[in-house]
Amino acid sequence: MTAATPDAVIEELVAALELRAEGDDRFAVTAPGWWGERVFGGMVVAYALRAAAATVAEPYRPHSLHGYFLRPLAPGIEAELVVERVRDSRSFAARTVTTTQEGRVATRMTCSFCVEEEGADEYQLTLPAGLPAPDSLETHRPPGPFESADAGPTLAPDGTYLSSGRFWSRTVAPLPDDPTLHACVLALLSDMTRTSFRPGSMDRWGSHTDASIDHALWFHRPARADRWLFYDLQAVVNRANRATVRGTMFTEDGELILSMAQELVIRPVPGGGEPVGSLAERF
């Protein structure tokens, strides 16, 4: 991001998440070049959710999305998002969003929306015991829309990781009071898994090429992306140059707001990369 002040950074983020309506459930967007030669996967997910949400009326809210990254999106080139209205019922609405660029399919995502209901027999995982509060950790504000406070991984007695990545995050300045915008920013944040998906080399940057294959996200409660949120990540399995990682995100009050699961392709690069230093400085 090119903006310098926190407020300007957020203005740039909000503008980047605006889609141009082209009629007949079709939208267009030109992604900024914040991440180099390819658009960050979390931004691609956010665009799909934004497009799907534009075809759904109140009182529906997003509760899940599932999709595949088929080709990378390039920044600075217009992409088209076409929404298919798969189903509308009294409780749920389903949309499929196909994103193309220069005539080639880049992603296909299915987004589901629901009407909030009174719950029964409610249950959730809790915040990990002994978790340091964000104001007790060093806060990093690298270039981009988020600031973070890293709590570090946690090991199990057998040497595996209970958590292969733990950090607090929030936007660098307040966002507008738009629940759909906050959901899209949370979708963007959910893909910031750092190096948690490769625990054997999480302390090195550039040791592997990696690319997301698919992404699944469940929204359990509405939440603001401009308040501290704790992201707890767990590497599940690495095999055959594929890695699976899952995550849970909580508010400071301990409410579980979303869950994520993702598979990536990872391939080692000759040379072994370089030390990460502070992981938070990379995002």
PDB file of C-alpha atoms in Angstrom:
ATOM      1  CA  MET A   1       0.000   0.000   0.000  1.00  0.00           C
ATOM      2  CA  THR A   2       1.277   3.444  -0.852  1.00  0.00           C
ATOM      3  CA  ALA A   3      -0.618   5.550   1.688  1.00  0.00           C
ATOM      4  CA  ALA A   4       1.323   6.747   4.726  1.00  0.00           C
ATOM      5  CA  THR A   5      -1.115   7.637   7.519  1.00  0.00           C
ATOM      6  CA  PRO A   6      -3.376   4.980   9.108  1.00  0.00           C
ATOM      7  CA  ASP A   7      -6.549   6.781   7.999  1.00  0.00           C
ATOM      8  CA  ALA A   8      -5.266   7.014   4.432  1.00  0.00           C
ATOM      9  CA  VAL A   9      -4.358   3.312   4.460  1.00  0.00           C
ATOM     10  CA  ILE A  10      -7.917   2.391   5.454  1.00  0.00           C
ATOM     11  CA  GLU A  11      -9.386   4.734   2.844  1.00  0.00           C
ATOM     12  CA  GLU A  12      -7.251   2.933   0.271  1.00  0.00           C
ATOM     13  CA  LEU A  13      -8.401  -0.476   1.551  1.00  0.00           C
ATOM     14  CA  VAL A  14     -12.088   0.481   1.454  1.00  0.00           C
ATOM     15  CA  ALA A  15     -11.706   1.872  -2.065  1.00  0.00           C
ATOM     16  CA  ALA A  16      -9.909  -1.296  -3.205  1.00  0.00           C
ATOM     17  CA  LEU A  17     -12.814  -3.434  -1.985  1.00  0.00           C
ATOM     18  CA  GLU A  18     -15.374  -1.492  -4.005  1.00  0.00           C
ATOM     19  CA  LEU A  19     -16.673  -3.362  -7.051  1.00  0.00           C
ATOM     20  CA  ARG A  20     -18.042  -1.773 -10.202  1.00  0.00           C
ATOM     21  CA  ALA A  21     -21.532  -3.066 -11.022  1.00  0.00           C
ATOM     22  CA  GLU A  22     -21.806  -4.122 -14.651  1.00  0.00           C
ATOM     23  CA  GLY A  23     -25.436  -5.336 -14.513  1.00  0.00           C
ATOM     24  CA  ASP A  24     -26.986  -8.833 -14.455  1.00  0.00           C
ATOM     25  CA  ASP A  25     -25.078  -9.852 -11.305  1.00  0.00           C
ATOM     26  CA  ARG A  26     -21.772  -9.013 -12.960  1.00  0.00           C
ATOM     27  CA  PHE A  27     -19.062  -6.919 -11.339  1.00  0.00           C
ATOM     28  CA  ALA A  28     -15.597  -5.675 -12.252  1.00  0.00           C
ATOM     29  CA  VAL A  29     -12.554  -4.794 -10.188  1.00  0.00           C
ATOM     30  CA  THR A  30      -8.937  -3.860 -10.798  1.00  0.00           C
ATOM     31  CA  ALA A  31      -6.803  -5.020  -7.875  1.00  0.00           C
ATOM     32  CA  PRO A  32      -3.944  -2.812  -6.677  1.00  0.00           C
ATOM     33  CA  GLY A  33      -0.368  -4.033  -6.897  1.00  0.00           C
ATOM     34  CA  TRP A  34       0.240  -4.241  -3.132  1.00  0.00           C
ATOM     35  CA  TRP A  35       1.626  -7.781  -3.228  1.00  0.00           C
ATOM     36  CA  GLY A  36       3.817  -7.784  -6.306  1.00  0.00           C
ATOM     37  CA  GLU A  37       3.034  -9.811  -9.418  1.00  0.00           C
ATOM     38  CA  ARG A  38      -0.016 -11.637  -8.054  1.00  0.00           C
ATOM     39  CA  VAL A  39      -2.985 -10.534  -5.969  1.00  0.00           C
ATOM     40  CA  PHE A  40      -2.966 -11.913  -2.418  1.00  0.00           C
ATOM     41  CA  GLY A  41      -5.409 -14.801  -2.053  1.00  0.00           C
ATOM     42  CA  GLY A  42      -7.244 -13.215   0.872  1.00  0.00           C
ATOM     43  CA  MET A  43      -8.088 -10.230  -1.310  1.00  0.00           C
ATOM     44  CA  VAL A  44      -9.451 -12.567  -3.977  1.00  0.00           C
ATOM     45  CA  VAL A  45     -11.677 -14.212  -1.352  1.00  0.00           C
ATOM     46  CA  ALA A  46     -12.821 -10.788  -0.134  1.00  0.00           C
ATOM     47  CA  TYR A  47     -13.769  -9.765  -3.680  1.00  0.00           C
ATOM     48  CA  ALA A  48     -15.865 -12.901  -4.161  1.00  0.00           C
ATOM     49  CA  LEU A  49     -17.672 -12.371  -0.865  1.00  0.00           C
ATOM     50  CA  ARG A  50     -18.277  -8.723  -1.710  1.00  0.00           C
ATOM     51  CA  ALA A  51     -19.793  -9.637  -5.078  1.00  0.00           C
ATOM     52  CA  ALA A  52     -22.006 -12.375  -3.616  1.00  0.00           C
ATOM     53  CA  ALA A  53     -23.200 -10.101  -0.799  1.00  0.00           C
ATOM     54  CA  ALA A  54     -24.250  -7.461  -3.341  1.00  0.00           C
ATOM     55  CA  THR A  55     -26.946  -9.863  -4.600  1.00  0.00           C
ATOM     56  CA  VAL A  56     -28.335 -10.710  -1.137  1.00  0.00           C
ATOM     57  CA  ALA A  57     -30.710  -8.482   0.839  1.00  0.00           C
ATOM     58  CA  GLU A  58     -31.206  -8.043   4.572  1.00  0.00           C
ATOM     59  CA  PRO A  59     -31.571  -9.861   6.946  1.00  0.00           C
ATOM     60  CA  TYR A  60     -29.178 -12.414   5.405  1.00  0.00           C
ATOM     61  CA  ARG A  61     -25.548 -12.321   6.514  1.00  0.00           C
ATOM     62  CA  PRO A  62     -22.555 -14.393   5.359  1.00  0.00           C
ATOM     63  CA  HIS A  63     -21.926 -17.581   7.316  1.00  0.00           C
ATOM     64  CA  SER A  64     -19.597 -19.612   5.082  1.00  0.00           C
ATOM     65  CA  LEU A  65     -17.626 -19.713   1.864  1.00  0.00           C
ATOM     66  CA  HIS A  66     -15.699 -22.436   0.066  1.00  0.00           C
ATOM     67  CA  GLY A  67     -13.612 -22.030  -3.033  1.00  0.00           C
ATOM     68  CA  TYR A  68     -10.666 -22.967  -5.210  1.00  0.00           C
ATOM     69  CA  PHE A  69      -7.815 -20.832  -6.458  1.00  0.00           C
ATOM     70  CA  LEU A  70      -7.343 -22.013 -10.048  1.00  0.00           C
ATOM     71  CA  ARG A  71      -5.047 -19.307 -11.428  1.00  0.00           C
ATOM     72  CA  PRO A  72      -3.463 -16.249  -9.842  1.00  0.00           C
ATOM     73  CA  LEU A  73      -4.975 -12.824 -10.437  1.00  0.00           C
ATOM     74  CA  ALA A  74      -2.631 -10.149 -11.735  1.00  0.00           C
ATOM     75  CA  PRO A  75      -2.884  -6.617 -10.312  1.00  0.00           C
ATOM     76  CA  GLY A  76      -3.654  -3.668 -12.550  1.00  0.00           C
ATOM     77  CA  ILE A  77      -5.715  -5.746 -15.000  1.00  0.00           C
ATOM     78  CA  GLU A  78      -9.500  -5.740 -14.798  1.00  0.00           C
ATOM     79  CA  ALA A  79     -11.109  -8.906 -13.458  1.00  0.00           C
ATOM     80  CA  GLU A  80     -14.770  -9.847 -13.860  1.00  0.00           C
ATOM     81  CA  LEU A  81     -16.886 -11.478 -11.156  1.00  0.00           C
ATOM     82  CA  VAL A  82     -20.080 -13.248 -12.223  1.00  0.00           C
ATOM     83  CA  VAL A  83     -22.542 -14.260  -9.521  1.00  0.00           C
ATOM     84  CA  GLU A  84     -24.887 -17.201  -9.924  1.00  0.00           C
ATOM     85  CA  ARG A  85     -27.954 -17.172  -7.668  1.00  0.00           C
ATOM     86  CA  VAL A  86     -27.998 -20.846  -6.740  1.00  0.00           C
ATOM     87  CA  ARG A  87     -30.775 -20.810  -4.126  1.00  0.00           C
ATOM     88  CA  ASP A  88     -32.881 -18.511  -1.959  1.00  0.00           C
ATOM     89  CA  SER A  89     -34.914 -19.906   0.926  1.00  0.00           C
ATOM     90  CA  ARG A  90     -36.438 -18.502   4.087  1.00  0.00           C
ATOM     91  CA  SER A  91     -33.257 -19.301   6.043  1.00  0.00           C
ATOM     92  CA  PHE A  92     -30.403 -19.501   3.543  1.00  0.00           C
ATOM     93  CA  ALA A  93     -29.186 -17.979   0.301  1.00  0.00           C
ATOM     94  CA  ALA A  94     -26.395 -19.521  -1.791  1.00  0.00           C
ATOM     95  CA  ARG A  95     -24.286 -17.832  -4.444  1.00  0.00           C
ATOM     96  CA  THR A  96     -21.447 -19.047  -6.658  1.00  0.00           C
ATOM     97  CA  VAL A  97     -18.928 -16.452  -7.815  1.00  0.00           C
ATOM     98  CA  THR A  98     -16.640 -17.064 -10.774  1.00  0.00           C
ATOM     99  CA  THR A  99     -13.744 -14.657 -11.169  1.00  0.00           C
ATOM    100  CA  THR A 100     -12.131 -14.393 -14.584  1.00  0.00           C
ATOM    101  CA  GLN A 101      -9.318 -12.314 -15.979  1.00  0.00           C
ATOM    102  CA  GLU A 102      -8.545 -11.967 -19.657  1.00  0.00           C
ATOM    103  CA  GLY A 103     -11.029 -14.755 -20.385  1.00  0.00           C
ATOM    104  CA  ARG A 104      -9.484 -17.294 -17.993  1.00  0.00           C
ATOM    105  CA  VAL A 105     -11.135 -18.567 -14.815  1.00  0.00           C
ATOM    106  CA  ALA A 106      -9.040 -17.592 -11.776  1.00  0.00           C
ATOM    107  CA  THR A 107     -11.253 -18.590  -8.827  1.00  0.00           C
ATOM    108  CA  ARG A 108     -14.611 -20.150  -8.149  1.00  0.00           C
ATOM    109  CA  MET A 109     -16.190 -19.577  -4.737  1.00  0.00           C
ATOM    110  CA  THR A 110     -19.502 -20.590  -3.232  1.00  0.00           C
ATOM    111  CA  CYS A 111     -20.794 -18.217  -0.550  1.00  0.00           C
ATOM    112  CA  SER A 112     -23.700 -18.991   1.755  1.00  0.00           C
ATOM    113  CA  PHE A 113     -25.782 -16.489   3.722  1.00  0.00           C
ATOM    114  CA  CYS A 114     -28.256 -17.091   6.533  1.00  0.00           C
ATOM    115  CA  VAL A 115     -30.894 -15.412   8.658  1.00  0.00           C
ATOM    116  CA  GLU A 116     -29.779 -15.252  12.290  1.00  0.00           C
ATOM    117  CA  GLU A 117     -31.702 -17.641  14.569  1.00  0.00           C
ATOM    118  CA  GLU A 118     -32.018 -18.115  18.308  1.00  0.00           C
ATOM    119  CA  GLY A 119     -29.567 -20.879  19.179  1.00  0.00           C
ATOM    120  CA  ALA A 120     -29.995 -23.996  21.311  1.00  0.00           C
ATOM    121  CA  ASP A 121     -27.338 -26.113  23.049  1.00  0.00           C
ATOM    122  CA  GLU A 122     -24.681 -23.542  22.146  1.00  0.00           C
ATOM    123  CA  TYR A 123     -20.980 -24.380  22.544  1.00  0.00           C
ATOM    124  CA  GLN A 124     -17.620 -23.088  21.391  1.00  0.00           C
ATOM    125  CA  LEU A 125     -13.903 -23.578  21.874  1.00  0.00           C
ATOM    126  CA  THR A 126     -12.365 -21.152  24.313  1.00  0.00           C
ATOM    127  CA  LEU A 127      -9.359 -18.867  24.111  1.00  0.00           C
ATOM    128  CA  PRO A 128      -6.143 -20.766  24.869  1.00  0.00           C
ATOM    129  CA  ALA A 129      -5.129 -20.666  28.533  1.00  0.00           C
ATOM    130  CA  GLY A 130      -2.348 -18.255  29.432  1.00  0.00           C
ATOM    131  CA  LEU A 131      -2.697 -16.228  26.254  1.00  0.00           C
ATOM    132  CA  PRO A 132      -0.934 -12.846  26.567  1.00  0.00           C
ATOM    133  CA  ALA A 133      -3.122  -9.793  25.972  1.00  0.00           C
ATOM    134  CA  PRO A 134      -2.252  -7.723  22.892  1.00  0.00           C
ATOM    135  CA  ASP A 135      -1.209  -4.699  24.969  1.00  0.00           C
ATOM    136  CA  SER A 136       1.391  -6.881  26.742  1.00  0.00           C
ATOM    137  CA  LEU A 137       3.128  -7.761  23.449  1.00  0.00           C
ATOM    138  CA  GLU A 138       5.205  -5.745  21.031  1.00  0.00           C
ATOM    139  CA  THR A 139       2.956  -4.308  18.337  1.00  0.00           C
ATOM    140  CA  HIS A 140       4.147  -4.225  14.739  1.00  0.00           C
ATOM    141  CA  ARG A 141       2.725  -2.021  12.024  1.00  0.00           C
ATOM    142  CA  PRO A 142       4.282  -3.071   8.729  1.00  0.00           C
ATOM    143  CA  PRO A 143       3.066  -1.653   5.397  1.00  0.00           C
ATOM    144  CA  GLY A 144      -0.547  -2.626   4.852  1.00  0.00           C
ATOM    145  CA  PRO A 145      -3.933  -2.316   6.549  1.00  0.00           C
ATOM    146  CA  PHE A 146      -3.218  -4.402   9.677  1.00  0.00           C
ATOM    147  CA  GLU A 147      -1.169  -4.063  12.827  1.00  0.00           C
ATOM    148  CA  SER A 148      -0.314  -7.180  14.804  1.00  0.00           C
ATOM    149  CA  ALA A 149       1.081  -8.505  18.073  1.00  0.00           C
ATOM    150  CA  ASP A 150       2.716 -11.928  17.810  1.00  0.00           C
ATOM    151  CA  ALA A 151       2.251 -14.445  20.636  1.00  0.00           C
ATOM    152  CA  GLY A 152       4.420 -17.170  19.057  1.00  0.00           C
ATOM    153  CA  PRO A 153       3.771 -20.898  18.483  1.00  0.00           C
ATOM    154  CA  THR A 154       3.182 -23.438  21.261  1.00  0.00           C
ATOM    155  CA  LEU A 155       4.647 -26.943  21.418  1.00  0.00           C
ATOM    156  CA  ALA A 156       3.061 -30.154  22.668  1.00  0.00           C
ATOM    157  CA  PRO A 157       5.139 -32.564  24.824  1.00  0.00           C
ATOM    158  CA  ASP A 158       5.661 -34.878  21.821  1.00  0.00           C
ATOM    159  CA  GLY A 159       7.224 -32.081  19.735  1.00  0.00           C
ATOM    160  CA  THR A 160       4.224 -31.346  17.529  1.00  0.00           C
ATOM    161  CA  TYR A 161       2.633 -27.915  17.608  1.00  0.00           C
ATOM    162  CA  LEU A 162      -0.509 -27.181  19.585  1.00  0.00           C
ATOM    163  CA  SER A 163      -0.447 -23.893  17.665  1.00  0.00           C
ATOM    164  CA  SER A 164       1.934 -23.228  14.799  1.00  0.00           C
ATOM    165  CA  GLY A 165       1.026 -19.544  14.744  1.00  0.00           C
ATOM    166  CA  ARG A 166      -0.680 -17.194  17.204  1.00  0.00           C
ATOM    167  CA  PHE A 167      -1.160 -13.478  16.757  1.00  0.00           C
ATOM    168  CA  TRP A 168      -3.469 -10.574  17.538  1.00  0.00           C
ATOM    169  CA  SER A 169      -4.460  -8.331  14.647  1.00  0.00           C
ATOM    170  CA  ARG A 170      -6.685  -5.374  13.772  1.00  0.00           C
ATOM    171  CA  THR A 171      -6.857  -2.712  11.079  1.00  0.00           C
ATOM    172  CA  VAL A 172      -4.583   0.266  11.639  1.00  0.00           C
ATOM    173  CA  ALA A 173      -7.559   2.660  11.874  1.00  0.00           C
ATOM    174  CA  PRO A 174     -11.344   2.371  12.281  1.00  0.00           C
ATOM    175  CA  LEU A 175     -13.436   1.030   9.421  1.00  0.00           C
ATOM    176  CA  PRO A 176     -16.857   2.369   8.376  1.00  0.00           C
ATOM    177  CA  ASP A 177     -19.879   0.832  10.107  1.00  0.00           C
ATOM    178  CA  ASP A 178     -20.654  -1.601   7.297  1.00  0.00           C
ATOM    179  CA  PRO A 179     -21.045  -5.238   8.450  1.00  0.00           C
ATOM    180  CA  THR A 180     -20.418  -6.606   4.957  1.00  0.00           C
ATOM    181  CA  LEU A 181     -17.207  -4.592   4.663  1.00  0.00           C
ATOM    182  CA  HIS A 182     -16.025  -5.965   8.032  1.00  0.00           C
ATOM    183  CA  ALA A 183     -16.805  -9.521   6.883  1.00  0.00           C
ATOM    184  CA  CYS A 184     -14.773  -8.952   3.706  1.00  0.00           C
ATOM    185  CA  VAL A 185     -11.821  -7.568   5.678  1.00  0.00           C
ATOM    186  CA  LEU A 186     -12.021 -10.590   7.993  1.00  0.00           C
ATOM    187  CA  ALA A 187     -11.959 -12.832   4.907  1.00  0.00           C
ATOM    188  CA  LEU A 188      -8.832 -10.988   3.795  1.00  0.00           C
ATOM    189  CA  LEU A 189      -7.252 -11.432   7.228  1.00  0.00           C
ATOM    190  CA  SER A 190      -8.170 -15.133   7.381  1.00  0.00           C
ATOM    191  CA  ASP A 191      -5.681 -15.917   4.596  1.00  0.00           C
ATOM    192  CA  MET A 192      -2.765 -14.349   6.474  1.00  0.00           C
ATOM    193  CA  THR A 193      -1.440 -17.644   7.761  1.00  0.00           C
ATOM    194  CA  ARG A 194       2.213 -16.532   7.579  1.00  0.00           C
ATOM    195  CA  THR A 195       4.469 -19.614   7.743  1.00  0.00           C
ATOM    196  CA  SER A 196       2.223 -21.558  10.152  1.00  0.00           C
ATOM    197  CA  PHE A 197       1.429 -24.186   7.502  1.00  0.00           C
ATOM    198  CA  ARG A 198       5.050 -25.448   7.352  1.00  0.00           C
ATOM    199  CA  PRO A 199       6.156 -25.955  10.952  1.00  0.00           C
ATOM    200  CA  GLY A 200       9.467 -27.524   9.948  1.00  0.00           C
ATOM    201  CA  SER A 201      10.633 -24.236   8.413  1.00  0.00           C
ATOM    202  CA  MET A 202       8.390 -21.591   9.925  1.00  0.00           C
ATOM    203  CA  ASP A 203      11.446 -19.640  11.075  1.00  0.00           C
ATOM    204  CA  ARG A 204      12.619 -19.076   7.492  1.00  0.00           C
ATOM    205  CA  TRP A 205      11.225 -16.883   4.732  1.00  0.00           C
ATOM    206  CA  GLY A 206      11.647 -17.817   1.083  1.00  0.00           C
ATOM    207  CA  SER A 207      12.564 -21.424   1.800  1.00  0.00           C
ATOM    208  CA  HIS A 208       9.544 -22.654  -0.181  1.00  0.00           C
ATOM    209  CA  THR A 209       7.273 -21.544  -2.939  1.00  0.00           C
ATOM    210  CA  ASP A 210       3.707 -21.750  -1.703  1.00  0.00           C
ATOM    211  CA  ALA A 211       0.292 -21.124  -3.189  1.00  0.00           C
ATOM    212  CA  SER A 212      -3.188 -21.661  -1.784  1.00  0.00           C
ATOM    213  CA  ILE A 213      -5.196 -24.382  -3.484  1.00  0.00           C
ATOM    214  CA  ASP A 214      -8.492 -23.878  -1.700  1.00  0.00           C
ATOM    215  CA  HIS A 215      -9.976 -21.889   1.163  1.00  0.00           C
ATOM    216  CA  ALA A 216     -12.898 -22.564   3.487  1.00  0.00           C
ATOM    217  CA  LEU A 217     -14.260 -20.030   5.944  1.00  0.00           C
ATOM    218  CA  TRP A 218     -17.110 -20.089   8.465  1.00  0.00           C
ATOM    219  CA  PHE A 219     -18.428 -16.914  10.116  1.00  0.00           C
ATOM    220  CA  HIS A 220     -19.886 -17.773  13.525  1.00  0.00           C
ATOM    221  CA  ARG A 221     -20.655 -14.240  14.707  1.00  0.00           C
ATOM    222  CA  PRO A 222     -20.449 -10.761  13.202  1.00  0.00           C
ATOM    223  CA  ALA A 223     -17.326  -8.924  14.364  1.00  0.00           C
ATOM    224  CA  ARG A 224     -15.422  -5.725  13.735  1.00  0.00           C
ATOM    225  CA  ALA A 225     -12.090  -6.086  11.959  1.00  0.00           C
ATOM    226  CA  ASP A 226     -10.847  -2.819  13.516  1.00  0.00           C
ATOM    227  CA  ARG A 227     -10.725  -4.293  17.044  1.00  0.00           C
ATOM    228  CA  TRP A 228      -8.142  -6.721  18.383  1.00  0.00           C
ATOM    229  CA  LEU A 229      -8.780 -10.283  17.191  1.00  0.00           C
ATOM    230  CA  PHE A 230      -6.753 -13.348  18.126  1.00  0.00           C
ATOM    231  CA  TYR A 231      -5.896 -15.806  15.337  1.00  0.00           C
ATOM    232  CA  ASP A 232      -4.866 -19.298  16.469  1.00  0.00           C
ATOM    233  CA  LEU A 233      -3.401 -21.407  13.649  1.00  0.00           C
ATOM    234  CA  GLN A 234      -2.575 -25.102  13.605  1.00  0.00           C
ATOM    235  CA  ALA A 235      -0.606 -27.018  10.984  1.00  0.00           C
ATOM    236  CA  VAL A 236      -2.512 -30.269  10.436  1.00  0.00           C
ATOM    237  CA  VAL A 237      -0.427 -32.247   7.944  1.00  0.00           C
ATOM    238  CA  ASN A 238       2.316 -31.705   5.386  1.00  0.00           C
ATOM    239  CA  ARG A 239       2.688 -34.443   2.787  1.00  0.00           C
ATOM    240  CA  ALA A 240       3.566 -34.738  -0.911  1.00  0.00           C
ATOM    241  CA  ASN A 241       4.340 -31.002  -1.107  1.00  0.00           C
ATOM    242  CA  ARG A 242       0.862 -30.117   0.157  1.00  0.00           C
ATOM    243  CA  ALA A 243       0.103 -28.502   3.510  1.00  0.00           C
ATOM    244  CA  THR A 244      -3.178 -28.238   5.397  1.00  0.00           C
ATOM    245  CA  VAL A 245      -3.696 -25.577   8.046  1.00  0.00           C
ATOM    246  CA  ARG A 246      -6.721 -24.579  10.098  1.00  0.00           C
ATOM    247  CA  GLY A 247      -7.429 -21.562  12.255  1.00  0.00           C
ATOM    248  CA  THR A 248      -9.845 -20.071  14.748  1.00  0.00           C
ATOM    249  CA  MET A 249     -10.313 -16.365  15.422  1.00  0.00           C
ATOM    250  CA  PHE A 250     -11.566 -14.836  18.683  1.00  0.00           C
ATOM    251  CA  THR A 251     -12.463 -11.412  20.052  1.00  0.00           C
ATOM    252  CA  GLU A 252     -10.710 -10.106  23.163  1.00  0.00           C
ATOM    253  CA  ASP A 253     -13.841 -11.134  25.091  1.00  0.00           C
ATOM    254  CA  GLY A 254     -13.317 -14.731  24.002  1.00  0.00           C
ATOM    255  CA  GLU A 255     -16.099 -14.996  21.418  1.00  0.00           C
ATOM    256  CA  LEU A 256     -15.218 -17.360  18.578  1.00  0.00           C
ATOM    257  CA  ILE A 257     -16.051 -15.407  15.438  1.00  0.00           C
ATOM    258  CA  LEU A 258     -14.717 -17.516  12.566  1.00  0.00           C
ATOM    259  CA  SER A 259     -12.995 -20.759  11.594  1.00  0.00           C
ATOM    260  CA  MET A 260     -10.773 -21.366   8.580  1.00  0.00           C
ATOM    261  CA  ALA A 261      -9.291 -24.362   6.758  1.00  0.00           C
ATOM    262  CA  GLN A 262      -6.933 -24.242   3.801  1.00  0.00           C
ATOM    263  CA  GLU A 263      -4.722 -26.462   1.676  1.00  0.00           C
ATOM    264  CA  LEU A 264      -1.603 -25.144  -0.033  1.00  0.00           C
ATOM    265  CA  VAL A 265       0.989 -26.512  -2.400  1.00  0.00           C
ATOM    266  CA  ILE A 266       4.502 -25.981  -1.010  1.00  0.00           C
ATOM    267  CA  ARG A 267       7.776 -26.810  -2.744  1.00  0.00           C
ATOM    268  CA  PRO A 268      11.276 -26.290  -1.329  1.00  0.00           C
ATOM    269  CA  VAL A 269      13.536 -23.706  -2.942  1.00  0.00           C
ATOM    270  CA  PRO A 270      17.301 -24.334  -3.188  1.00  0.00           C
ATOM    271  CA  GLY A 271      19.213 -22.250  -0.668  1.00  0.00           C
ATOM    272  CA  GLY A 272      16.880 -22.583   2.295  1.00  0.00           C
ATOM    273  CA  GLY A 273      15.658 -18.998   2.453  1.00  0.00           C
ATOM    274  CA  GLU A 274      16.497 -16.442   5.122  1.00  0.00           C
ATOM    275  CA  PRO A 275      15.635 -16.071   8.831  1.00  0.00           C
ATOM    276  CA  VAL A 276      12.189 -14.619   9.427  1.00  0.00           C
ATOM    277  CA  GLY A 277      13.183 -12.526  12.439  1.00  0.00           C
ATOM    278  CA  SER A 278       9.843 -11.152  13.601  1.00  0.00           C
ATOM    279  CA  LEU A 279       7.083 -12.914  11.702  1.00  0.00           C
ATOM    280  CA  ALA A 280       4.794  -9.940  12.186  1.00  0.00           C
ATOM    281  CA  GLU A 281       7.105  -7.717  10.158  1.00  0.00           C
ATOM    282  CA  ARG A 282       6.327  -9.760   7.054  1.00  0.00           C
ATOM    283  CA  PHE A 283       2.626  -8.883   6.978  1.00  0.00           C
TER     284      PHE A 283
END
